[in-house]
Amino acid sequence: MLLNNGSGVFTIKENAIDRKVPGNNWITVAFAVADFDKDGDLDVISSNTPGQPFYKGAFLQLLLNNGNASFTDASSRITQEFSSEGWIKWVDTVDFNKDGILDLLLSSNGAVNNNLFIGVGNARFKQAPVSLPPSDGPMRAADVDGDGDQDIVSVKGNVAYVGENVQLLAYSTAPLNLIGEQALCQDAANGLQLNTPAKPNNTYLWLKDGEAISNATNPSYTVTIPGRYRVVVKNGEYPADTSLVANVVVAPLPQASITQNGNQLISTEGASYKWFRNDVPLTETTRSITPTASGQYKVEVSNAAGCKATSAAFAFTLTAAQDEVIVKHTRVFPNPTSGKVQVQVDGPYTGKLTATVVTTSGKVVQKKTFRKAGTLTFTFDLGKQANQLFLLKIETESGTSTFKLIKSGE
């Protein structure tokens, strides 16, 4: 695996692939890249052949992308059996039967027949019992006759062949929306929803721990108790297909409560957070917040399994540390204020003095500038501002002092 740094320079990523199958002595002859499991990243399928006996045999290795440029072998999802005499020279991906799932077109070295593998969902493939045009070079898919489906073009020697797609192979397919270990939260009143695509000719049977579930014959099933779940799908006369396993386990709920430290509210630990004031969602998504208004606060905590819990309401009242704040010869009063706040600077100071009221997001509300030496007294009128926390910044040549200024009440 070579990673591009964005400027055309590639570096080797060590251990990107866990192993080569069937063995490390096998040689990769061809590969194709596509999102086979539909999780938004690119996977790899490769055609391998042994180094000893030299080029005698074929095996398709499926590598699923973990999302971090490393890959896990999932070759067991391909039902495959090849002759020991031939090997696969080219691999192409195309949706031959228009079911939204990629299929595999395989071109051999001529010692064995070419093959078509139909995708049946969740990056699984089954060999199709069809005859393909001969070739000793690559085969490619294209809509040669303009009828809206994919045909096959191949070359053998000096002869070109076209295989017309005359029947869409409507295999039984059972892709599940959730596979592998899945969490069922303890208080999941609505359960965990499993589903497979609904199609007109399909019949469905859901299994739990290998046993049929009574009356579970719809494309979807709601899981309310843990277990290993599969669905069996049959399309008309085609053989039934059984999905991969969704292993549903019970996951505990996170703890959700709020503590206060000064004007800061702190949630119990979780994976993510959502805050509310008076049952209205806030924009904050961090574990702790500094409210700008009094009210009833709640926090919704999610854990790594995606389970959620909401705290009890916490009554928070925004207060100042004292009614009058005296820092570096400056007084601000009354604080909190319902409208007008008076600022007195007893000096001494030289040069320019700038007083600015800003919101906690940095938006300037009011600003005053003075060039008078000695004691200053001036007023800010916040009567038309919403009840919230403001910051008052006093800037002089000797430095800057910042005060919390609380607007509350009418």
mmCIF file of C-alpha atoms in Angstrom:
data_model
loop_
_atom_site.group_PDB
_atom_site.id
_atom_site.type_symbol
_atom_site.label_atom_id
_atom_site.label_comp_id
_atom_site.label_asym_id
_atom_site.label_seq_id
_atom_site.Cartn_x
_atom_site.Cartn_y
_atom_site.Cartn_z
ATOM 1 C CA MET A 1 0.000 0.000 0.000
ATOM 2 C CA LEU A 2 1.444 3.363 -1.121
ATOM 3 C CA LEU A 3 -0.080 6.536 0.347
ATOM 4 C CA ASN A 4 -0.060 9.801 -1.626
ATOM 5 C CA ASN A 5 0.866 12.872 0.430
ATOM 6 C CA GLY A 6 -0.991 15.145 -2.022
ATOM 7 C CA SER A 7 2.040 16.349 -3.946
ATOM 8 C CA GLY A 8 2.763 13.221 -5.961
ATOM 9 C CA VAL A 9 5.030 11.632 -3.350
ATOM 10 C CA PHE A 10 4.156 8.119 -2.183
ATOM 11 C CA THR A 11 5.211 6.327 0.978
ATOM 12 C CA ILE A 12 4.742 2.687 1.945
ATOM 13 C CA LYS A 13 2.193 2.021 4.687
ATOM 14 C CA GLU A 14 3.472 -0.873 6.719
ATOM 15 C CA ASN A 15 1.106 -3.730 7.618
ATOM 16 C CA ALA A 16 -1.764 -2.226 5.617
ATOM 17 C CA ILE A 17 -2.910 -5.745 4.654
ATOM 18 C CA ASP A 18 -3.108 -8.356 7.403
ATOM 19 C CA ARG A 19 -2.084 -11.303 5.198
ATOM 20 C CA LYS A 20 -2.163 -12.721 1.681
ATOM 21 C CA VAL A 21 -4.389 -15.741 1.122
ATOM 22 C CA PRO A 22 -4.279 -18.634 0.557
ATOM 23 C CA GLY A 23 -0.554 -18.114 1.451
ATOM 24 C CA ASN A 24 2.344 -15.678 1.216
ATOM 25 C CA ASN A 25 3.877 -17.702 -1.638
ATOM 26 C CA TRP A 26 0.906 -16.787 -3.859
ATOM 27 C CA ILE A 27 1.364 -14.075 -6.496
ATOM 28 C CA THR A 28 -1.114 -11.259 -7.180
ATOM 29 C CA VAL A 29 -1.850 -11.121 -10.906
ATOM 30 C CA ALA A 30 -4.729 -8.633 -11.144
ATOM 31 C CA PHE A 31 -6.918 -6.525 -8.904
ATOM 32 C CA ALA A 32 -9.905 -4.185 -8.934
ATOM 33 C CA VAL A 33 -10.899 -1.388 -6.574
ATOM 34 C CA ALA A 34 -14.514 -0.541 -5.619
ATOM 35 C CA ASP A 35 -16.749 0.003 -2.593
ATOM 36 C CA PHE A 36 -17.986 -3.573 -2.349
ATOM 37 C CA ASP A 37 -19.560 -3.298 1.134
ATOM 38 C CA LYS A 38 -21.072 0.175 0.509
ATOM 39 C CA ASP A 39 -19.556 1.812 3.574
ATOM 40 C CA GLY A 40 -18.126 4.808 1.708
ATOM 41 C CA ASP A 41 -14.502 3.704 1.246
ATOM 42 C CA LEU A 42 -12.685 1.717 -1.430
ATOM 43 C CA ASP A 43 -12.076 -2.015 -1.046
ATOM 44 C CA VAL A 44 -9.816 -4.294 -3.083
ATOM 45 C CA ILE A 45 -10.325 -7.638 -4.779
ATOM 46 C CA SER A 46 -7.265 -9.403 -6.157
ATOM 47 C CA SER A 47 -6.619 -12.470 -8.289
ATOM 48 C CA ASN A 48 -3.860 -14.617 -6.784
ATOM 49 C CA THR A 49 -2.044 -17.636 -8.187
ATOM 50 C CA PRO A 50 0.619 -19.835 -6.566
ATOM 51 C CA GLY A 51 4.324 -19.385 -7.075
ATOM 52 C CA GLN A 52 4.768 -23.151 -6.684
ATOM 53 C CA PRO A 53 3.540 -24.891 -8.765
ATOM 54 C CA PHE A 54 4.094 -21.840 -10.913
ATOM 55 C CA TYR A 55 0.797 -20.200 -12.059
ATOM 56 C CA LYS A 56 -1.240 -23.360 -11.450
ATOM 57 C CA GLY A 57 -4.454 -22.353 -9.691
ATOM 58 C CA ALA A 58 -6.512 -19.283 -8.858
ATOM 59 C CA PHE A 59 -7.942 -17.624 -5.760
ATOM 60 C CA LEU A 60 -9.864 -14.376 -5.281
ATOM 61 C CA GLN A 61 -8.882 -12.397 -2.197
ATOM 62 C CA LEU A 62 -11.330 -9.776 -0.907
ATOM 63 C CA LEU A 63 -9.855 -7.003 1.237
ATOM 64 C CA LEU A 64 -12.288 -4.688 3.007
ATOM 65 C CA ASN A 65 -11.135 -1.189 3.901
ATOM 66 C CA ASN A 66 -11.169 -0.457 7.636
ATOM 67 C CA GLY A 67 -11.430 3.273 6.909
ATOM 68 C CA ASN A 68 -7.830 4.069 7.882
ATOM 69 C CA ALA A 69 -5.982 2.720 4.820
ATOM 70 C CA SER A 70 -5.674 -0.728 6.364
ATOM 71 C CA PHE A 71 -7.540 -3.784 5.106
ATOM 72 C CA THR A 72 -9.063 -6.946 6.565
ATOM 73 C CA ASP A 73 -9.347 -10.181 4.621
ATOM 74 C CA ALA A 74 -12.957 -11.189 3.875
ATOM 75 C CA SER A 75 -12.326 -13.818 1.206
ATOM 76 C CA SER A 76 -14.694 -16.239 2.951
ATOM 77 C CA ARG A 77 -17.549 -14.092 1.573
ATOM 78 C CA ILE A 78 -16.758 -15.393 -1.942
ATOM 79 C CA THR A 79 -18.076 -18.839 -2.830
ATOM 80 C CA GLN A 80 -15.303 -19.940 -5.192
ATOM 81 C CA GLU A 81 -13.850 -23.070 -6.703
ATOM 82 C CA PHE A 82 -11.382 -22.882 -9.609
ATOM 83 C CA SER A 83 -9.498 -25.449 -11.667
ATOM 84 C CA SER A 84 -5.920 -26.082 -10.563
ATOM 85 C CA GLU A 85 -4.739 -25.605 -14.160
ATOM 86 C CA GLY A 86 -5.666 -21.990 -14.872
ATOM 87 C CA TRP A 87 -5.355 -18.579 -13.340
ATOM 88 C CA ILE A 88 -7.314 -15.322 -13.512
ATOM 89 C CA LYS A 89 -5.596 -12.621 -15.574
ATOM 90 C CA TRP A 90 -8.133 -9.759 -15.333
ATOM 91 C CA VAL A 91 -10.830 -8.671 -12.909
ATOM 92 C CA ASP A 92 -13.567 -6.194 -13.821
ATOM 93 C CA THR A 93 -16.480 -4.894 -11.732
ATOM 94 C CA VAL A 94 -19.914 -4.108 -13.140
ATOM 95 C CA ASP A 95 -23.576 -4.441 -12.164
ATOM 96 C CA PHE A 96 -24.874 -6.936 -14.731
ATOM 97 C CA ASN A 97 -28.325 -7.570 -13.248
ATOM 98 C CA LYS A 98 -29.208 -3.980 -12.251
ATOM 99 C CA ASP A 99 -29.756 -4.744 -8.564
ATOM 100 C CA GLY A 100 -27.409 -2.031 -7.340
ATOM 101 C CA ILE A 101 -24.772 -4.567 -6.263
ATOM 102 C CA LEU A 102 -21.450 -4.922 -8.097
ATOM 103 C CA ASP A 103 -20.665 -8.213 -9.842
ATOM 104 C CA LEU A 104 -17.250 -9.599 -10.880
ATOM 105 C CA LEU A 105 -16.188 -10.423 -14.442
ATOM 106 C CA LEU A 106 -13.112 -12.679 -14.527
ATOM 107 C CA SER A 107 -10.944 -13.376 -17.554
ATOM 108 C CA SER A 108 -8.661 -16.424 -17.397
ATOM 109 C CA ASN A 109 -5.446 -17.377 -19.168
ATOM 110 C CA GLY A 110 -7.385 -19.677 -21.503
ATOM 111 C CA ALA A 111 -6.716 -22.908 -19.613
ATOM 112 C CA VAL A 112 -10.014 -22.548 -17.733
ATOM 113 C CA ASN A 113 -13.338 -20.942 -18.523
ATOM 114 C CA ASN A 114 -14.020 -17.287 -17.892
ATOM 115 C CA ASN A 115 -16.304 -16.624 -14.944
ATOM 116 C CA LEU A 116 -19.024 -14.289 -13.752
ATOM 117 C CA PHE A 117 -19.584 -13.855 -10.008
ATOM 118 C CA ILE A 118 -22.866 -12.262 -8.953
ATOM 119 C CA GLY A 119 -22.826 -9.905 -5.973
ATOM 120 C CA VAL A 120 -25.432 -10.878 -3.377
ATOM 121 C CA GLY A 121 -24.906 -8.068 -0.843
ATOM 122 C CA ASN A 122 -22.576 -7.241 2.078
ATOM 123 C CA ALA A 123 -19.564 -7.832 -0.217
ATOM 124 C CA ARG A 124 -20.561 -11.460 -0.885
ATOM 125 C CA PHE A 125 -20.255 -13.147 -4.292
ATOM 126 C CA LYS A 126 -21.518 -16.396 -5.843
ATOM 127 C CA GLN A 127 -20.430 -17.971 -9.113
ATOM 128 C CA ALA A 128 -23.097 -17.712 -11.822
ATOM 129 C CA PRO A 129 -23.854 -20.803 -13.985
ATOM 130 C CA VAL A 130 -23.496 -18.978 -17.309
ATOM 131 C CA SER A 131 -21.387 -19.443 -20.429
ATOM 132 C CA LEU A 132 -19.115 -16.533 -21.315
ATOM 133 C CA PRO A 133 -17.278 -15.728 -24.553
ATOM 134 C CA PRO A 134 -13.759 -17.202 -24.794
ATOM 135 C CA SER A 135 -10.689 -15.017 -24.394
ATOM 136 C CA ASP A 136 -6.952 -15.090 -23.922
ATOM 137 C CA GLY A 137 -6.869 -11.405 -22.996
ATOM 138 C CA PRO A 138 -9.048 -9.074 -20.979
ATOM 139 C CA MET A 139 -12.829 -8.987 -21.126
ATOM 140 C CA ARG A 140 -14.740 -5.778 -20.683
ATOM 141 C CA ALA A 141 -18.376 -4.896 -20.014
ATOM 142 C CA ALA A 142 -20.261 -2.413 -22.208
ATOM 143 C CA ASP A 143 -23.787 -1.838 -23.501
ATOM 144 C CA VAL A 144 -22.938 -2.943 -27.020
ATOM 145 C CA ASP A 145 -26.499 -3.244 -28.342
ATOM 146 C CA GLY A 146 -27.850 -0.134 -26.616
ATOM 147 C CA ASP A 147 -30.620 -1.933 -24.709
ATOM 148 C CA GLY A 148 -29.664 -0.523 -21.310
ATOM 149 C CA ASP A 149 -27.831 -3.508 -19.845
ATOM 150 C CA GLN A 150 -24.164 -4.540 -19.825
ATOM 151 C CA ASP A 151 -22.849 -6.976 -22.430
ATOM 152 C CA ILE A 152 -19.395 -8.600 -22.623
ATOM 153 C CA VAL A 153 -16.650 -7.977 -25.183
ATOM 154 C CA SER A 154 -13.620 -10.281 -25.388
ATOM 155 C CA VAL A 155 -10.707 -11.116 -27.694
ATOM 156 C CA LYS A 156 -9.049 -14.468 -28.353
ATOM 157 C CA GLY A 157 -6.236 -14.556 -30.850
ATOM 158 C CA ASN A 158 -7.357 -12.405 -33.786
ATOM 159 C CA VAL A 159 -11.065 -12.930 -33.126
ATOM 160 C CA ALA A 160 -13.325 -10.560 -31.157
ATOM 161 C CA TYR A 161 -16.404 -11.863 -29.377
ATOM 162 C CA VAL A 162 -19.519 -10.180 -28.013
ATOM 163 C CA GLY A 163 -21.682 -11.837 -25.376
ATOM 164 C CA GLU A 164 -25.162 -10.302 -25.322
ATOM 165 C CA ASN A 165 -26.869 -9.918 -21.972
ATOM 166 C CA VAL A 166 -30.236 -11.558 -22.689
ATOM 167 C CA GLN A 167 -31.366 -12.393 -19.134
ATOM 168 C CA LEU A 168 -30.877 -10.379 -15.976
ATOM 169 C CA LEU A 169 -29.718 -12.880 -13.357
ATOM 170 C CA ALA A 170 -32.128 -12.192 -10.502
ATOM 171 C CA TYR A 171 -30.351 -14.240 -7.853
ATOM 172 C CA SER A 172 -31.667 -14.499 -4.316
ATOM 173 C CA THR A 173 -29.764 -11.879 -2.361
ATOM 174 C CA ALA A 174 -29.861 -11.228 1.385
ATOM 175 C CA PRO A 175 -27.824 -8.135 2.255
ATOM 176 C CA LEU A 176 -28.390 -6.954 5.846
ATOM 177 C CA ASN A 177 -28.320 -3.309 6.869
ATOM 178 C CA LEU A 178 -26.346 -4.263 10.011
ATOM 179 C CA ILE A 179 -23.786 -7.076 10.288
ATOM 180 C CA GLY A 180 -21.249 -8.108 12.897
ATOM 181 C CA GLU A 181 -21.656 -7.124 16.541
ATOM 182 C CA GLN A 182 -24.494 -4.666 17.105
ATOM 183 C CA ALA A 183 -25.528 -2.974 20.347
ATOM 184 C CA LEU A 184 -29.057 -3.182 21.739
ATOM 185 C CA CYS A 185 -29.384 -0.453 24.350
ATOM 186 C CA GLN A 186 -30.929 -1.509 27.669
ATOM 187 C CA ASP A 187 -33.892 0.843 27.378
ATOM 188 C CA ALA A 188 -34.423 0.403 23.630
ATOM 189 C CA ALA A 189 -38.206 0.694 23.644
ATOM 190 C CA ASN A 190 -38.296 0.524 19.848
ATOM 191 C CA GLY A 191 -35.677 -2.223 19.578
ATOM 192 C CA LEU A 192 -32.994 -2.568 16.916
ATOM 193 C CA GLN A 193 -34.201 -2.547 13.314
ATOM 194 C CA LEU A 194 -32.759 -5.140 10.901
ATOM 195 C CA ASN A 195 -33.776 -5.087 7.263
ATOM 196 C CA THR A 196 -32.997 -6.412 3.814
ATOM 197 C CA PRO A 197 -34.245 -4.839 0.543
ATOM 198 C CA ALA A 198 -37.884 -5.572 -0.287
ATOM 199 C CA LYS A 199 -38.385 -7.031 -3.793
ATOM 200 C CA PRO A 200 -41.620 -8.215 -5.466
ATOM 201 C CA ASN A 201 -40.744 -11.896 -5.934
ATOM 202 C CA ASN A 202 -38.855 -12.417 -2.677
ATOM 203 C CA THR A 203 -39.906 -14.403 0.380
ATOM 204 C CA TYR A 204 -38.246 -13.854 3.759
ATOM 205 C CA LEU A 205 -37.569 -15.892 6.888
ATOM 206 C CA TRP A 206 -35.741 -14.496 9.932
ATOM 207 C CA LEU A 207 -33.585 -16.723 12.132
ATOM 208 C CA LYS A 208 -32.385 -16.279 15.714
ATOM 209 C CA ASP A 209 -29.514 -18.489 16.821
ATOM 210 C CA GLY A 210 -30.173 -20.718 13.801
ATOM 211 C CA GLU A 211 -33.870 -21.255 14.532
ATOM 212 C CA ALA A 212 -36.784 -19.794 12.564
ATOM 213 C CA ILE A 213 -38.641 -16.952 14.312
ATOM 214 C CA SER A 214 -42.405 -17.446 14.306
ATOM 215 C CA ASN A 215 -44.250 -15.119 11.886
ATOM 216 C CA ALA A 216 -41.037 -13.234 11.021
ATOM 217 C CA THR A 217 -41.520 -13.216 7.244
ATOM 218 C CA ASN A 218 -41.179 -9.534 6.334
ATOM 219 C CA PRO A 219 -38.155 -7.724 4.847
ATOM 220 C CA SER A 220 -37.560 -6.081 8.247
ATOM 221 C CA TYR A 221 -37.420 -7.396 11.797
ATOM 222 C CA THR A 222 -37.259 -5.552 15.128
ATOM 223 C CA VAL A 223 -34.827 -7.126 17.586
ATOM 224 C CA THR A 224 -35.732 -6.768 21.275
ATOM 225 C CA ILE A 225 -33.579 -9.509 22.816
ATOM 226 C CA PRO A 226 -29.904 -10.396 22.189
ATOM 227 C CA GLY A 227 -28.914 -13.190 19.825
ATOM 228 C CA ARG A 228 -27.392 -14.071 16.445
ATOM 229 C CA TYR A 229 -29.762 -13.009 13.673
ATOM 230 C CA ARG A 230 -29.867 -13.865 9.951
ATOM 231 C CA VAL A 231 -32.428 -13.580 7.198
ATOM 232 C CA VAL A 232 -33.081 -16.186 4.488
ATOM 233 C CA VAL A 233 -34.236 -14.683 1.180
ATOM 234 C CA LYS A 234 -35.600 -16.659 -1.759
ATOM 235 C CA ASN A 235 -36.328 -15.131 -5.170
ATOM 236 C CA GLY A 236 -38.761 -17.320 -7.105
ATOM 237 C CA GLU A 237 -37.089 -20.431 -8.443
ATOM 238 C CA TYR A 238 -33.582 -19.307 -7.533
ATOM 239 C CA PRO A 239 -31.817 -20.980 -4.591
ATOM 240 C CA ALA A 240 -32.269 -19.175 -1.273
ATOM 241 C CA ASP A 241 -29.547 -16.932 0.105
ATOM 242 C CA THR A 242 -28.771 -16.600 3.813
ATOM 243 C CA SER A 243 -27.369 -13.320 5.079
ATOM 244 C CA LEU A 244 -24.335 -12.708 7.225
ATOM 245 C CA VAL A 245 -24.873 -12.654 10.992
ATOM 246 C CA ALA A 246 -25.962 -9.642 13.018
ATOM 247 C CA ASN A 247 -24.736 -10.506 16.513
ATOM 248 C CA VAL A 248 -26.920 -8.399 18.798
ATOM 249 C CA VAL A 249 -25.632 -7.826 22.340
ATOM 250 C CA VAL A 250 -27.086 -5.744 25.185
ATOM 251 C CA ALA A 251 -25.181 -2.508 25.830
ATOM 252 C CA PRO A 252 -25.496 -0.572 29.119
ATOM 253 C CA LEU A 253 -26.760 2.995 29.208
ATOM 254 C CA PRO A 254 -24.355 5.806 30.061
ATOM 255 C CA GLN A 255 -24.664 7.797 33.286
ATOM 256 C CA ALA A 256 -26.058 11.313 32.789
ATOM 257 C CA SER A 257 -25.920 13.970 35.496
ATOM 258 C CA ILE A 258 -24.762 17.589 35.863
ATOM 259 C CA THR A 259 -22.520 19.233 38.451
ATOM 260 C CA GLN A 260 -21.692 22.922 38.817
ATOM 261 C CA ASN A 261 -18.327 24.607 39.303
ATOM 262 C CA GLY A 262 -18.771 28.358 39.520
ATOM 263 C CA ASN A 263 -20.527 29.466 36.332
ATOM 264 C CA GLN A 264 -19.589 26.194 34.598
ATOM 265 C CA LEU A 265 -21.787 23.110 34.173
ATOM 266 C CA ILE A 266 -20.072 19.720 33.848
ATOM 267 C CA SER A 267 -21.578 16.473 32.545
ATOM 268 C CA THR A 268 -20.683 12.944 33.527
ATOM 269 C CA GLU A 269 -18.230 11.363 31.092
ATOM 270 C CA GLY A 270 -19.405 9.950 27.758
ATOM 271 C CA ALA A 271 -18.510 9.721 24.076
ATOM 272 C CA SER A 272 -20.619 12.705 22.967
ATOM 273 C CA TYR A 273 -22.893 15.331 24.510
ATOM 274 C CA LYS A 274 -25.954 17.399 23.642
ATOM 275 C CA TRP A 275 -27.078 20.241 25.922
ATOM 276 C CA PHE A 276 -30.548 21.742 26.461
ATOM 277 C CA ARG A 277 -31.804 24.891 28.211
ATOM 278 C CA ASN A 278 -35.492 24.846 29.118
ATOM 279 C CA ASP A 279 -35.791 21.803 26.793
ATOM 280 C CA VAL A 280 -34.462 23.803 23.822
ATOM 281 C CA PRO A 281 -31.326 22.296 22.180
ATOM 282 C CA LEU A 282 -28.114 24.327 22.493
ATOM 283 C CA THR A 283 -25.176 24.355 20.087
ATOM 284 C CA GLU A 284 -22.661 23.150 22.695
ATOM 285 C CA THR A 285 -21.430 19.549 22.304
ATOM 286 C CA THR A 286 -18.611 19.500 24.863
ATOM 287 C CA ARG A 287 -18.575 17.849 28.276
ATOM 288 C CA SER A 288 -18.613 21.207 30.096
ATOM 289 C CA ILE A 289 -20.283 24.485 29.176
ATOM 290 C CA THR A 290 -20.350 28.034 30.531
ATOM 291 C CA PRO A 291 -23.996 29.150 30.333
ATOM 292 C CA THR A 292 -24.808 32.729 29.404
ATOM 293 C CA ALA A 293 -28.314 32.654 30.896
ATOM 294 C CA SER A 294 -30.159 31.179 33.838
ATOM 295 C CA GLY A 295 -32.535 28.268 33.272
ATOM 296 C CA GLN A 296 -33.241 24.544 33.556
ATOM 297 C CA TYR A 297 -30.339 22.660 31.948
ATOM 298 C CA LYS A 298 -30.187 19.058 30.777
ATOM 299 C CA VAL A 299 -27.513 17.032 29.003
ATOM 300 C CA GLU A 300 -27.913 13.998 26.734
ATOM 301 C CA VAL A 301 -24.893 11.693 27.044
ATOM 302 C CA SER A 302 -24.062 9.036 24.437
ATOM 303 C CA ASN A 303 -21.576 6.193 24.951
ATOM 304 C CA ALA A 304 -19.383 4.404 22.419
ATOM 305 C CA ALA A 305 -22.192 1.926 21.616
ATOM 306 C CA GLY A 306 -24.506 4.779 20.647
ATOM 307 C CA CYS A 307 -26.761 4.347 23.687
ATOM 308 C CA LYS A 308 -28.122 7.574 25.156
ATOM 309 C CA ALA A 309 -29.304 8.860 28.525
ATOM 310 C CA THR A 310 -30.607 12.285 29.533
ATOM 311 C CA SER A 311 -29.925 13.894 32.874
ATOM 312 C CA ALA A 312 -32.482 15.343 35.253
ATOM 313 C CA ALA A 313 -33.057 19.090 34.935
ATOM 314 C CA PHE A 314 -30.454 21.195 36.709
ATOM 315 C CA ALA A 315 -31.535 24.656 37.880
ATOM 316 C CA PHE A 316 -28.769 27.135 37.042
ATOM 317 C CA THR A 317 -28.717 30.808 38.066
ATOM 318 C CA LEU A 318 -26.129 33.070 36.482
ATOM 319 C CA THR A 319 -24.472 35.218 39.151
ATOM 320 C CA ALA A 320 -21.448 37.458 39.452
ATOM 321 C CA ALA A 321 -18.799 36.837 42.064
ATOM 322 C CA GLN A 322 -19.827 40.101 43.777
ATOM 323 C CA ASP A 323 -22.040 43.115 43.070
ATOM 324 C CA GLU A 324 -19.073 45.414 42.647
ATOM 325 C CA VAL A 325 -15.929 44.228 40.927
ATOM 326 C CA ILE A 326 -12.800 46.177 41.708
ATOM 327 C CA VAL A 327 -9.783 45.189 39.626
ATOM 328 C CA LYS A 328 -6.843 47.511 38.959
ATOM 329 C CA HIS A 329 -8.712 50.638 40.209
ATOM 330 C CA THR A 330 -11.838 49.828 38.174
ATOM 331 C CA ARG A 331 -15.365 49.358 39.519
ATOM 332 C CA VAL A 332 -18.322 47.949 37.557
ATOM 333 C CA PHE A 333 -21.775 48.280 39.140
ATOM 334 C CA PRO A 334 -24.473 47.150 39.469
ATOM 335 C CA ASN A 335 -23.474 43.659 38.329
ATOM 336 C CA PRO A 336 -25.728 41.818 37.501
ATOM 337 C CA THR A 337 -27.599 44.669 35.834
ATOM 338 C CA SER A 338 -31.075 44.962 34.377
ATOM 339 C CA GLY A 339 -30.015 47.705 31.949
ATOM 340 C CA LYS A 340 -27.527 50.458 32.731
ATOM 341 C CA VAL A 341 -24.134 49.611 34.189
ATOM 342 C CA GLN A 342 -21.703 52.242 35.484
ATOM 343 C CA VAL A 343 -17.943 51.944 35.077
ATOM 344 C CA GLN A 344 -15.568 53.977 37.228
ATOM 345 C CA VAL A 345 -11.824 54.045 36.556
ATOM 346 C CA ASP A 346 -9.946 55.764 39.389
ATOM 347 C CA GLY A 347 -6.665 55.990 37.474
ATOM 348 C CA PRO A 348 -3.990 56.977 37.266
ATOM 349 C CA TYR A 349 -3.501 56.153 33.597
ATOM 350 C CA THR A 350 -1.944 57.917 30.636
ATOM 351 C CA GLY A 351 -2.814 58.020 26.964
ATOM 352 C CA LYS A 352 -5.944 56.432 25.522
ATOM 353 C CA LEU A 353 -8.465 54.255 27.415
ATOM 354 C CA THR A 354 -10.867 52.020 25.473
ATOM 355 C CA ALA A 355 -13.824 50.261 27.082
ATOM 356 C CA THR A 356 -15.594 47.591 25.007
ATOM 357 C CA VAL A 357 -18.582 45.364 25.800
ATOM 358 C CA VAL A 358 -18.586 42.117 23.794
ATOM 359 C CA THR A 359 -20.559 38.880 23.805
ATOM 360 C CA THR A 360 -18.869 35.608 24.743
ATOM 361 C CA SER A 361 -18.567 34.873 21.024
ATOM 362 C CA GLY A 362 -16.613 38.113 20.488
ATOM 363 C CA LYS A 363 -19.313 40.311 18.927
ATOM 364 C CA VAL A 364 -18.870 43.979 19.870
ATOM 365 C CA VAL A 365 -22.001 45.428 21.541
ATOM 366 C CA GLN A 366 -20.775 48.892 22.611
ATOM 367 C CA LYS A 367 -17.446 50.671 22.633
ATOM 368 C CA LYS A 368 -16.183 53.939 24.201
ATOM 369 C CA THR A 369 -12.788 55.658 23.883
ATOM 370 C CA PHE A 370 -11.339 58.372 26.194
ATOM 371 C CA ARG A 371 -8.152 60.434 26.196
ATOM 372 C CA LYS A 372 -8.630 62.140 29.586
ATOM 373 C CA ALA A 373 -6.168 61.524 32.393
ATOM 374 C CA GLY A 374 -7.379 60.825 35.915
ATOM 375 C CA THR A 375 -10.711 59.458 37.156
ATOM 376 C CA LEU A 376 -13.339 58.450 34.583
ATOM 377 C CA THR A 377 -16.979 57.566 35.095
ATOM 378 C CA PHE A 378 -19.138 56.399 32.198
ATOM 379 C CA THR A 379 -22.196 54.246 31.535
ATOM 380 C CA PHE A 380 -23.155 51.400 29.182
ATOM 381 C CA ASP A 381 -26.861 50.846 28.519
ATOM 382 C CA LEU A 382 -27.661 47.162 27.950
ATOM 383 C CA GLY A 383 -31.404 47.582 28.324
ATOM 384 C CA LYS A 384 -32.134 46.402 24.759
ATOM 385 C CA GLN A 385 -29.750 43.417 24.965
ATOM 386 C CA ALA A 386 -30.878 39.867 25.734
ATOM 387 C CA ASN A 387 -30.214 38.457 29.196
ATOM 388 C CA GLN A 388 -26.786 36.852 28.905
ATOM 389 C CA LEU A 389 -23.150 37.002 29.924
ATOM 390 C CA PHE A 390 -21.029 39.823 28.441
ATOM 391 C CA LEU A 391 -17.351 40.662 28.749
ATOM 392 C CA LEU A 392 -16.177 44.204 29.524
ATOM 393 C CA LYS A 393 -12.645 44.915 28.339
ATOM 394 C CA ILE A 394 -10.738 47.980 29.660
ATOM 395 C CA GLU A 395 -7.625 48.652 27.559
ATOM 396 C CA THR A 396 -4.887 51.174 28.436
ATOM 397 C CA GLU A 397 -1.208 51.519 27.626
ATOM 398 C CA SER A 398 -0.411 49.547 30.785
ATOM 399 C CA GLY A 399 -2.520 46.522 29.794
ATOM 400 C CA THR A 400 -6.013 45.069 29.500
ATOM 401 C CA SER A 401 -8.473 44.093 32.278
ATOM 402 C CA THR A 402 -11.491 41.880 31.514
ATOM 403 C CA PHE A 403 -14.664 41.729 33.631
ATOM 404 C CA LYS A 404 -17.691 39.439 33.489
ATOM 405 C CA LEU A 405 -20.824 41.509 33.073
ATOM 406 C CA ILE A 406 -24.216 39.862 33.555
ATOM 407 C CA LYS A 407 -27.438 41.206 32.022
ATOM 408 C CA SER A 408 -30.520 39.750 33.742
ATOM 409 C CA GLY A 409 -34.055 40.812 34.461
ATOM 410 C CA GLU A 410 -36.032 43.636 32.900
#
